Amino acid sequence: MKVDILLGLQWGDEGKGKVVDVLTPRYDVIARFQGGPNAGHTLEFEGKKYVLRSIPSGIFQNGRTNIIGNGVVLDPVLFREEAEALEASGIDLRKLLKISRKAHLIMPTHRLLDAAGEKAKGNSKIGTTGKGIGPTYTDKISRNGLRLGDSELPDFKERFEGARNRHLSMLASLGHETDMEALEAAEKKWLDAIDYIKTYDIIDSEHEINALLKEGKSVLCEGAQGTLLDVDFGSYPYVTSSNTVSAGACTGLGVAPSKIGEVYGIFKAYCTRVGSGPFPTELFDETGKKIRDLGHEYGAVTGRERRCGWIDLVALRYAIMIDGVTQLIMMKSDVLDSFDEIKACTAYKINGEITTRFPYTLEGVEIEPVYTTLPGWKTDMTGMKNESEFPREFTDYIKFLEEELETPITIVSIGPDREQTIVRGK
Ligand code: GDP
Ligand code: IMO
Ligand code: MG
């Protein structure tokens, strides 16, 4: 059996949670492979809304196995909050969820380091989610990290204290004055949460996933963040600290490249970004505000306003190339239902020269988007059930995108609810 991957092609928040939930009935296993509680994946069905951060979006349908892979960074306290809320709403999470021993742990001092690092950067801060993601991955790569499996070792407490003391001296060198009383309280809560996590099924996920594949089970990997936030290929340094691209599923779960099947690339009919960093098609006018209002573009994790702009096909083609996308999924097209005209950026003008190649850096260069303007469809599509109901202008918009992106759009989302999803060619 092959492993399929679903991942964001923009700067995150494309609607991954919603579509993973919709696709879950087609799979036996849903797995997260990177990121952590910087993610906020929203699902809506039967009048209820859930936001998931570390737990895969496959927990709501038909008792599928959900795995948190080795590439994920886990905050035990936030995990506990998320898990307890789900249990309170009647979900038997312990039956559904398995967690990799190799997942790295986010400590309270990682969060302090995240905040202190941002403060030290001043105007060039990244605008992180403040969840300690960067410092935790830094410890992982510098071979100083703590893993969930370490909590099963007799010297876990000493390892934890060693890491904490190292972090405290780093904080001091950044000029951060640590409130030791508050830290001790946070650490107590953290250690209690470790005991809580240990009541879950902690596994060697690379062995388990490969055994499941051998048995003929199908796996869907759920990406977090988006391709333009990838630490290697995104708008560095305004990125997250993990590989969000499809290759990240191999390292984040222990599945070989030869096992990868379909790659679903998901994008909004426009574009958004939270935090700092370049965004060539950003709109600062009334149109940008209209997209934000109609699309409710506020962060699921931080509540921050999302920056909004037109769709960027230069960046999308680049993401499709890096990820090896085989099928596209277009989200939030309903947000553009009332627009007279829709613009799509087909090329960049950089220093007077037109290019369709995503450049080395988007920073410090004057990038002027080259737009194609298309007529709006001016139709409320939110109640539609089949693509045969689509207005002609919308069908033309899809055709235009498929030609520009050289990849088929197989699913179109026309609202936040599970039901508001149209699978094409059915
Ligand atoms: P994720 O991080 O990729 O899972 O996306 P988020 O949950 O952070 O952000 C997507 C937001 O758009 C959520 O509030 C969803 O409920 C909402 N959403 C998803 N698909 C659609 C859609 O097709 N139309 C509209 N209007 N909202 C959508
Ligand atoms: P989902 O999975 C949107 C952004 C932050 C910041 C940068 C680095 O919901 O799509 P970090 O805390 O990771 O060090 O922040 O990355 N960012 C996201 N933006 N959606 C996300 O996740 C994000 N996760 C991180 O805003 O600019
Ligand atoms: Mg999100």
Short mmCIF file of C-alpha atoms and ligand atoms in Angstrom, two decimals:
data_model
loop_
_atom_site.label_atom_id
_atom_site.label_comp_id
_atom_site.label_asym_id
_atom_site.label_seq_id
_atom_site.Cartn_x
_atom_site.Cartn_y
_atom_site.Cartn_z
CA MET A 1 0.00 0.00 0.00
CA LYS A 2 1.05 3.57 -0.61
CA VAL A 3 1.05 6.52 1.73
CA ASP A 4 -0.85 9.59 0.53
CA ILE A 5 0.00 13.07 1.76
CA LEU A 6 -2.19 16.14 2.14
CA LEU A 7 -0.37 19.40 2.64
CA GLY A 8 -0.70 23.17 2.40
CA LEU A 9 0.80 24.94 -0.61
CA GLN A 10 0.70 28.49 0.77
CA TRP A 11 1.57 30.04 4.16
CA GLY A 12 -0.67 27.71 6.19
CA ASP A 13 -4.35 27.78 7.18
CA GLU A 14 -5.46 26.56 3.77
CA GLY A 15 -8.14 24.33 5.32
CA LYS A 16 -6.14 21.13 5.84
CA GLY A 17 -8.13 20.06 8.92
CA LYS A 18 -11.43 20.23 7.09
CA VAL A 19 -10.25 18.16 4.13
CA VAL A 20 -8.41 15.53 6.19
CA ASP A 21 -11.69 14.96 8.02
CA VAL A 22 -13.55 14.68 4.70
CA LEU A 23 -11.00 12.20 3.29
CA THR A 24 -10.69 10.12 6.47
CA PRO A 25 -13.30 7.50 5.44
CA ARG A 26 -11.03 6.56 2.50
CA TYR A 27 -8.12 5.64 4.84
CA ASP A 28 -7.27 3.30 7.72
CA VAL A 29 -4.65 5.52 9.35
CA ILE A 30 -4.20 9.31 9.64
CA ALA A 31 -0.80 10.60 10.75
CA ARG A 32 0.79 13.94 11.58
CA PHE A 33 4.48 14.14 10.59
CA GLN A 34 5.78 17.56 11.64
CA GLY A 35 4.96 20.81 13.40
CA GLY A 36 3.24 20.97 16.75
CA PRO A 37 0.77 23.22 18.51
CA ASN A 38 1.69 26.08 16.16
CA ALA A 39 -0.90 24.37 13.94
CA GLY A 40 -4.60 25.10 14.31
CA HIS A 41 -6.74 22.84 12.15
CA THR A 42 -10.44 23.66 12.12
CA LEU A 43 -13.23 21.16 11.46
CA GLU A 44 -16.95 21.82 11.32
CA PHE A 45 -19.77 19.31 11.12
CA GLU A 46 -23.26 18.81 12.57
CA GLY A 47 -23.20 22.39 13.87
CA LYS A 48 -20.04 21.79 15.96
CA LYS A 49 -16.61 23.29 15.51
CA TYR A 50 -13.29 21.85 16.69
CA VAL A 51 -9.75 23.25 16.47
CA LEU A 52 -7.00 20.62 16.61
CA ARG A 53 -3.37 21.48 17.25
CA SER A 54 -1.32 18.33 17.81
CA ILE A 55 -3.92 15.61 17.35
CA PRO A 56 -4.60 14.43 13.76
CA SER A 57 -7.88 15.47 12.11
CA GLY A 58 -8.91 11.86 11.53
CA ILE A 59 -10.37 11.27 14.99
CA PHE A 60 -13.96 12.11 14.17
CA GLN A 61 -14.81 9.46 11.59
CA ASN A 62 -15.28 5.72 11.95
CA GLY A 63 -12.67 4.83 14.57
CA ARG A 64 -9.59 5.25 12.39
CA THR A 65 -6.09 4.89 13.85
CA ASN A 66 -4.47 8.31 14.37
CA ILE A 67 -0.72 8.64 14.85
CA ILE A 68 1.41 11.53 16.09
CA GLY A 69 4.72 10.82 14.33
CA ASN A 70 8.35 11.26 15.36
CA GLY A 71 8.67 14.53 13.39
CA VAL A 72 6.09 16.28 15.57
CA VAL A 73 7.05 18.41 18.59
CA LEU A 74 4.68 17.92 21.49
CA ASP A 75 3.78 20.24 24.35
CA PRO A 76 2.43 17.90 27.06
CA VAL A 77 0.34 20.64 28.70
CA LEU A 78 -1.31 21.75 25.46
CA PHE A 79 -1.75 18.13 24.41
CA ARG A 80 -3.52 17.40 27.67
CA GLU A 81 -5.86 20.40 27.27
CA GLU A 82 -6.69 19.36 23.72
CA ALA A 83 -7.18 15.69 24.63
CA GLU A 84 -9.29 16.37 27.71
CA ALA A 85 -11.59 18.69 25.75
CA LEU A 86 -12.09 15.96 23.14
CA GLU A 87 -12.72 13.32 25.80
CA ALA A 88 -15.26 15.64 27.45
CA SER A 89 -17.12 15.82 24.14
CA GLY A 90 -17.45 12.04 24.13
CA ILE A 91 -14.50 10.97 21.97
CA ASP A 92 -12.69 7.87 23.19
CA LEU A 93 -9.29 9.25 22.27
CA ARG A 94 -7.25 6.53 23.97
CA LYS A 95 -8.72 4.02 21.52
CA LEU A 96 -7.94 6.17 18.49
CA LEU A 97 -4.57 7.76 19.15
CA LYS A 98 -0.99 6.50 19.23
CA ILE A 99 2.05 8.69 19.85
CA SER A 100 5.63 8.18 18.70
CA ARG A 101 8.29 7.68 21.35
CA LYS A 102 10.61 9.71 19.18
CA ALA A 103 8.47 12.88 19.18
CA HIS A 104 10.42 15.72 20.81
CA LEU A 105 9.04 17.52 23.85
CA ILE A 106 8.39 21.25 24.08
CA MET A 107 9.42 22.41 27.56
CA PRO A 108 8.22 25.55 29.39
CA THR A 109 11.70 27.04 28.90
CA HIS A 110 11.41 26.50 25.12
CA ARG A 111 8.45 28.85 25.15
CA LEU A 112 10.44 31.41 27.13
CA LEU A 113 13.29 31.08 24.61
CA ASP A 114 10.85 31.57 21.73
CA ALA A 115 9.60 34.83 23.26
CA ALA A 116 13.09 36.05 24.21
CA GLY A 117 14.43 35.22 20.74
CA GLU A 118 11.63 37.21 19.11
CA LYS A 119 12.24 40.15 21.43
CA ALA A 120 15.95 40.13 20.62
CA LYS A 121 15.15 40.28 16.89
CA GLY A 122 13.22 43.53 17.37
CA ASN A 123 11.76 44.76 14.07
CA SER A 124 12.92 41.71 12.20
CA LYS A 125 11.00 39.32 14.45
CA ILE A 126 9.35 36.35 12.73
CA GLY A 127 5.99 36.72 14.42
CA THR A 128 6.03 33.13 15.69
CA THR A 129 3.05 31.54 17.39
CA GLY A 130 5.02 31.67 20.66
CA LYS A 131 4.62 27.94 21.25
CA GLY A 132 8.35 27.17 21.56
CA ILE A 133 8.55 25.50 18.15
CA GLY A 134 11.89 26.99 16.98
CA PRO A 135 13.83 26.35 20.21
CA THR A 136 12.52 22.75 20.41
CA TYR A 137 13.57 21.89 16.86
CA THR A 138 16.89 23.68 17.52
CA ASP A 139 17.51 21.35 20.47
CA LYS A 140 16.55 18.37 18.33
CA ILE A 141 19.01 19.26 15.55
CA SER A 142 21.80 20.20 18.00
CA ARG A 143 21.25 16.82 19.69
CA ASN A 144 20.11 18.27 22.97
CA GLY A 145 16.41 17.46 22.78
CA LEU A 146 14.19 15.49 25.11
CA ARG A 147 11.97 12.88 23.51
CA LEU A 148 8.70 11.46 24.77
CA GLY A 149 10.37 8.05 25.10
CA ASP A 150 12.88 9.58 27.52
CA SER A 151 10.03 9.93 30.02
CA GLU A 152 10.13 6.13 30.32
CA LEU A 153 13.78 6.21 31.48
CA PRO A 154 14.78 6.24 35.17
CA ASP A 155 16.88 9.40 34.80
CA PHE A 156 14.21 11.45 33.00
CA LYS A 157 14.01 14.03 35.79
CA GLU A 158 17.78 14.67 35.59
CA ARG A 159 17.65 14.96 31.82
CA PHE A 160 14.79 17.43 32.14
CA GLU A 161 16.65 19.50 34.73
CA GLY A 162 19.83 19.49 32.65
CA ALA A 163 17.94 20.83 29.63
CA ARG A 164 16.13 23.41 31.75
CA ASN A 165 19.37 24.69 33.29
CA ARG A 166 20.95 25.02 29.88
CA HIS A 167 17.91 26.98 28.71
CA LEU A 168 18.09 29.25 31.77
CA SER A 169 21.65 30.26 30.96
CA MET A 170 20.66 30.91 27.34
CA LEU A 171 17.78 33.07 28.58
CA ALA A 172 20.16 34.99 30.84
CA SER A 173 22.49 35.65 27.91
CA LEU A 174 19.52 37.05 25.98
CA GLY A 175 18.93 39.45 28.87
CA HIS A 176 15.70 37.70 29.89
CA GLU A 177 14.85 37.81 33.57
CA THR A 178 13.11 34.53 34.33
CA ASP A 179 10.31 34.58 36.89
CA MET A 180 11.41 31.43 38.72
CA GLU A 181 8.20 31.06 40.71
CA ALA A 182 6.06 31.11 37.57
CA LEU A 183 8.47 28.73 35.84
CA GLU A 184 8.37 26.23 38.70
CA ALA A 185 4.56 26.24 38.64
CA ALA A 186 4.60 25.71 34.84
CA GLU A 187 7.11 22.88 35.21
CA LYS A 188 5.00 21.10 37.80
CA LYS A 189 2.03 21.25 35.46
CA TRP A 190 4.27 20.01 32.66
CA LEU A 191 5.53 17.00 34.63
CA ASP A 192 1.95 16.12 35.60
CA ALA A 193 1.01 16.33 31.93
CA ILE A 194 3.85 13.91 31.09
CA ASP A 195 2.23 11.39 33.44
CA TYR A 196 -1.07 12.04 31.67
CA ILE A 197 0.42 11.39 28.19
CA LYS A 198 1.89 8.14 29.44
CA THR A 199 -1.66 6.82 29.83
CA TYR A 200 -1.83 6.86 26.00
CA ASP A 201 -0.41 4.28 23.64
CA ILE A 202 3.23 5.34 23.19
CA ILE A 203 4.69 3.46 20.21
CA ASP A 204 7.65 3.01 17.89
CA SER A 205 5.61 4.61 15.13
CA GLU A 206 8.04 3.87 12.27
CA HIS A 207 7.69 0.13 12.95
CA GLU A 208 3.94 0.35 13.41
CA ILE A 209 3.25 2.36 10.25
CA ASN A 210 5.38 0.08 8.08
CA ALA A 211 3.72 -3.00 9.58
CA LEU A 212 0.29 -1.49 8.84
CA LEU A 213 1.35 -0.82 5.24
CA LYS A 214 2.51 -4.42 4.92
CA GLU A 215 -0.92 -5.56 6.10
CA GLY A 216 -2.46 -3.56 3.26
CA LYS A 217 -3.69 -0.62 5.33
CA SER A 218 -3.88 2.83 3.74
CA VAL A 219 -2.30 5.89 5.35
CA LEU A 220 -3.01 9.61 4.92
CA CYS A 221 -0.36 12.02 6.21
CA GLU A 222 -1.69 15.35 7.43
CA GLY A 223 0.65 18.26 6.82
CA ALA A 224 0.83 21.28 9.09
CA GLN A 225 1.78 24.85 8.19
CA GLY A 226 2.38 25.27 4.44
CA THR A 227 5.07 24.84 1.79
CA LEU A 228 6.00 28.54 1.88
CA LEU A 229 6.74 28.13 5.61
CA ASP A 230 9.14 25.21 5.02
CA VAL A 231 12.53 25.75 6.66
CA ASP A 232 14.42 24.89 3.42
CA PHE A 233 12.11 26.07 0.65
CA GLY A 234 9.89 28.72 2.26
CA SER A 235 10.42 32.45 2.60
CA TYR A 236 13.43 32.00 4.87
CA PRO A 237 14.00 33.22 7.58
CA TYR A 238 10.26 33.98 7.90
CA VAL A 239 9.36 30.32 8.12
CA THR A 240 8.69 27.66 10.73
CA SER A 241 11.42 25.28 11.91
CA SER A 242 10.36 22.04 10.24
CA ASN A 243 10.11 20.54 6.76
CA THR A 244 6.48 21.12 5.87
CA VAL A 245 6.94 19.80 2.31
CA SER A 246 5.99 16.27 1.21
CA ALA A 247 9.53 14.98 1.86
CA GLY A 248 8.90 15.80 5.54
CA ALA A 249 6.40 12.93 5.67
CA CYS A 250 9.24 10.46 5.00
CA THR A 251 11.48 11.72 7.80
CA GLY A 252 8.60 12.59 10.13
CA LEU A 253 7.09 9.10 10.03
CA GLY A 254 9.82 6.77 8.80
CA VAL A 255 8.19 5.90 5.48
CA ALA A 256 10.44 5.53 2.44
CA PRO A 257 10.03 7.81 -0.61
CA SER A 258 9.10 4.77 -2.72
CA LYS A 259 6.01 4.34 -0.52
CA ILE A 260 4.51 7.76 -1.36
CA GLY A 261 1.39 7.68 -3.55
CA GLU A 262 -0.93 10.64 -4.11
CA VAL A 263 0.10 14.11 -2.94
CA TYR A 264 -2.90 16.37 -2.38
CA GLY A 265 -1.91 20.02 -2.48
CA ILE A 266 -4.37 22.34 -0.85
CA PHE A 267 -4.72 26.08 -1.47
CA LYS A 268 -7.17 28.91 -0.92
CA ALA A 269 -8.78 30.63 -3.94
CA TYR A 270 -6.83 33.66 -2.66
CA CYS A 271 -3.85 33.85 -0.29
CA THR A 272 -3.20 34.64 3.38
CA ARG A 273 -0.26 34.86 5.75
CA VAL A 274 0.05 35.33 9.56
CA GLY A 275 3.13 36.79 11.20
CA SER A 276 5.91 38.73 9.47
CA GLY A 277 7.65 38.16 6.16
CA PRO A 278 7.27 38.96 2.49
CA PHE A 279 3.96 38.45 0.69
CA PRO A 280 4.08 39.70 -2.93
CA THR A 281 0.32 39.75 -3.60
CA GLU A 282 -0.71 41.23 -0.24
CA LEU A 283 -3.56 43.74 -0.46
CA PHE A 284 -3.60 46.74 1.84
CA ASP A 285 -6.84 48.18 0.45
CA GLU A 286 -10.58 47.61 0.83
CA THR A 287 -10.38 44.40 -1.22
CA GLY A 288 -7.92 42.90 1.28
CA LYS A 289 -10.23 43.90 4.11
CA LYS A 290 -13.23 42.40 2.30
CA ILE A 291 -11.42 39.06 1.90
CA ARG A 292 -10.48 39.11 5.61
CA ASP A 293 -14.05 39.88 6.70
CA LEU A 294 -15.80 37.42 4.38
CA GLY A 295 -13.21 34.69 4.96
CA HIS A 296 -13.04 35.26 8.75
CA GLU A 297 -9.30 35.43 8.35
CA TYR A 298 -8.16 35.44 11.96
CA GLY A 299 -5.68 32.88 13.32
CA ALA A 300 -7.14 29.68 14.81
CA VAL A 301 -4.28 29.55 17.39
CA THR A 302 -3.38 33.15 18.16
CA GLY A 303 -6.49 35.04 16.98
CA ARG A 304 -4.16 37.34 15.01
CA GLU A 305 -5.45 39.05 11.88
CA ARG A 306 -4.34 37.16 8.79
CA ARG A 307 -2.85 39.27 6.00
CA CYS A 308 -4.84 38.75 2.78
CA GLY A 309 -4.11 39.02 -0.94
CA TRP A 310 -4.77 37.55 -4.39
CA ILE A 311 -3.78 34.04 -5.37
CA ASP A 312 -0.09 33.75 -6.31
CA LEU A 313 0.44 31.23 -9.11
CA VAL A 314 4.21 31.76 -9.19
CA ALA A 315 4.43 30.56 -5.59
CA LEU A 316 1.86 27.79 -6.19
CA ARG A 317 3.73 26.36 -9.20
CA TYR A 318 6.90 26.32 -7.08
CA ALA A 319 5.10 24.53 -4.22
CA ILE A 320 3.58 21.98 -6.63
CA MET A 321 7.07 21.29 -7.99
CA ILE A 322 8.73 20.86 -4.58
CA ASP A 323 5.90 18.69 -3.21
CA GLY A 324 5.26 16.63 -6.34
CA VAL A 325 1.55 17.42 -6.09
CA THR A 326 -0.66 15.03 -8.06
CA GLN A 327 -4.06 16.56 -7.21
CA LEU A 328 -5.13 20.01 -6.14
CA ILE A 329 -7.82 20.96 -3.65
CA MET A 330 -9.20 24.50 -3.80
CA MET A 331 -10.63 25.97 -0.59
CA LYS A 332 -12.76 28.96 0.34
CA SER A 333 -13.87 29.81 -3.17
CA ASP A 334 -17.18 30.89 -1.59
CA VAL A 335 -15.34 33.85 -0.04
CA LEU A 336 -15.03 35.31 -3.55
CA ASP A 337 -18.72 34.66 -4.42
CA SER A 338 -19.63 38.37 -4.39
CA PHE A 339 -16.59 39.78 -6.21
CA ASP A 340 -17.01 41.53 -9.60
CA GLU A 341 -13.48 40.62 -10.62
CA ILE A 342 -10.86 38.18 -9.40
CA LYS A 343 -7.14 38.57 -9.92
CA ALA A 344 -4.48 35.90 -10.19
CA CYS A 345 -0.76 36.66 -10.14
CA THR A 346 0.80 34.76 -13.05
CA ALA A 347 4.33 36.25 -12.96
CA TYR A 348 6.55 38.61 -10.95
CA LYS A 349 8.20 41.74 -12.29
CA ILE A 350 11.55 41.99 -10.49
CA ASN A 351 13.78 44.98 -11.29
CA GLY A 352 11.83 45.51 -14.49
CA GLU A 353 12.16 41.89 -15.63
CA ILE A 354 9.24 39.51 -15.83
CA THR A 355 9.80 36.06 -14.41
CA THR A 356 7.66 33.06 -13.55
CA ARG A 357 10.40 31.54 -11.38
CA PHE A 358 10.03 31.80 -7.60
CA PRO A 359 13.16 33.73 -6.59
CA TYR A 360 15.87 32.92 -4.02
CA THR A 361 14.50 35.61 -1.73
CA LEU A 362 11.37 37.70 -1.68
CA GLU A 363 12.99 40.14 0.71
CA GLY A 364 14.77 43.36 -0.14
CA VAL A 365 13.73 43.14 -3.81
CA GLU A 366 10.94 45.09 -5.44
CA ILE A 367 8.43 42.47 -6.60
CA GLU A 368 5.52 43.67 -8.67
CA PRO A 369 2.90 40.98 -9.28
CA VAL A 370 1.69 40.63 -12.88
CA TYR A 371 -2.04 39.95 -12.75
CA THR A 372 -4.59 38.32 -15.01
CA THR A 373 -8.08 39.59 -14.24
CA LEU A 374 -10.99 37.19 -14.47
CA PRO A 375 -14.72 37.90 -14.20
CA GLY A 376 -16.36 37.05 -10.86
CA TRP A 377 -19.22 34.51 -10.76
CA LYS A 378 -21.46 36.63 -8.52
CA THR A 379 -23.37 33.58 -7.27
CA ASP A 380 -23.82 32.16 -3.78
CA MET A 381 -22.29 28.70 -4.16
CA THR A 382 -22.43 27.67 -0.49
CA GLY A 383 -25.46 25.37 -0.89
CA MET A 384 -24.34 23.61 -4.06
CA LYS A 385 -24.04 19.83 -4.08
CA ASN A 386 -22.56 19.03 -7.47
CA GLU A 387 -20.13 20.67 -9.88
CA SER A 388 -22.86 20.71 -12.54
CA GLU A 389 -24.41 23.59 -10.55
CA PHE A 390 -21.27 25.76 -10.79
CA PRO A 391 -21.71 29.05 -12.65
CA ARG A 392 -19.83 29.26 -15.96
CA GLU A 393 -17.40 31.93 -14.71
CA PHE A 394 -16.41 29.68 -11.81
CA THR A 395 -15.87 26.67 -14.08
CA ASP A 396 -13.73 28.93 -16.27
CA TYR A 397 -11.73 30.03 -13.21
CA ILE A 398 -11.05 26.37 -12.32
CA LYS A 399 -10.03 25.64 -15.92
CA PHE A 400 -7.71 28.66 -15.93
CA LEU A 401 -6.02 27.51 -12.71
CA GLU A 402 -5.66 23.92 -13.92
CA GLU A 403 -3.96 25.12 -17.09
CA GLU A 404 -1.66 27.54 -15.26
CA LEU A 405 -0.76 24.96 -12.61
CA GLU A 406 -0.71 21.91 -14.92
CA THR A 407 -2.42 19.84 -12.22
CA PRO A 408 -6.08 18.78 -11.86
CA ILE A 409 -8.30 20.34 -9.18
CA THR A 410 -10.22 17.34 -7.86
CA ILE A 411 -11.95 18.81 -4.80
CA VAL A 412 -13.52 22.25 -4.32
CA SER A 413 -14.60 23.54 -0.91
CA ILE A 414 -17.47 26.01 -0.77
CA GLY A 415 -17.87 26.55 2.97
CA PRO A 416 -16.41 25.49 6.33
CA ASP A 417 -18.78 22.55 6.93
CA ARG A 418 -17.84 18.98 6.07
CA GLU A 419 -20.88 18.85 3.77
CA GLN A 420 -19.76 21.89 1.79
CA THR A 421 -17.24 19.89 -0.22
CA ILE A 422 -17.56 19.00 -3.87
CA VAL A 423 -15.57 16.09 -5.27
CA ARG A 424 -15.21 16.69 -9.00
CA GLY A 425 -15.66 14.09 -11.72
CA LYS A 426 -18.05 12.04 -9.63
P1 GDP B 1 -5.73 24.63 8.47
O1 GDP B 1 -4.74 25.13 9.46
O2 GDP B 1 -5.14 24.44 7.12
O3 GDP B 1 -6.47 23.40 8.92
O4 GDP B 1 -6.81 25.79 8.31
P2 GDP B 1 -7.47 26.67 9.50
O5 GDP B 1 -8.44 25.82 10.24
O6 GDP B 1 -6.41 27.35 10.30
O7 GDP B 1 -8.17 27.81 8.67
C1 GDP B 1 -9.16 27.54 7.73
C2 GDP B 1 -10.42 28.29 8.13
O8 GDP B 1 -11.30 28.35 7.03
C3 GDP B 1 -11.20 27.62 9.24
O9 GDP B 1 -11.86 28.60 10.01
C4 GDP B 1 -12.21 26.75 8.47
O10 GDP B 1 -13.38 26.50 9.22
C5 GDP B 1 -12.51 27.65 7.32
N1 GDP B 1 -12.83 26.98 6.05
C6 GDP B 1 -12.32 25.81 5.56
N2 GDP B 1 -12.79 25.60 4.29
C7 GDP B 1 -13.59 26.63 4.01
C8 GDP B 1 -14.34 27.00 2.85
O11 GDP B 1 -14.35 26.34 1.82
N3 GDP B 1 -15.04 28.17 2.93
C9 GDP B 1 -15.05 28.96 4.03
N4 GDP B 1 -15.75 30.07 4.01
N5 GDP B 1 -14.36 28.64 5.12
C10 GDP B 1 -13.62 27.51 5.12
P1 IMO B 2 -1.47 25.53 10.29
O1 IMO B 2 -1.06 24.08 10.40
C1 IMO B 2 -0.24 29.66 9.60
C2 IMO B 2 3.72 30.81 11.09
C3 IMO B 2 3.74 31.82 12.23
C4 IMO B 2 5.06 32.50 11.94
C5 IMO B 2 5.94 31.36 11.44
C6 IMO B 2 6.84 30.76 12.51
O2 IMO B 2 -2.65 25.88 11.12
O3 IMO B 2 -1.62 25.91 8.85
P2 IMO B 2 6.41 29.15 14.60
O4 IMO B 2 5.55 29.33 15.81
O5 IMO B 2 6.10 27.95 13.77
O6 IMO B 2 7.87 29.25 14.92
O7 IMO B 2 6.09 30.45 13.68
O8 IMO B 2 5.06 30.37 10.96
N1 IMO B 2 2.89 29.61 11.35
C7 IMO B 2 1.69 29.40 10.80
N2 IMO B 2 0.93 30.19 10.00
N3 IMO B 2 -0.66 28.42 9.92
C8 IMO B 2 0.09 27.61 10.69
O9 IMO B 2 -0.24 26.32 10.94
C9 IMO B 2 1.32 28.10 11.21
N4 IMO B 2 2.27 27.59 12.00
C10 IMO B 2 3.24 28.51 12.07
O10 IMO B 2 2.66 32.69 12.16
O11 IMO B 2 4.90 33.42 10.88
MG MG B 3 -4.50 26.72 10.82
#
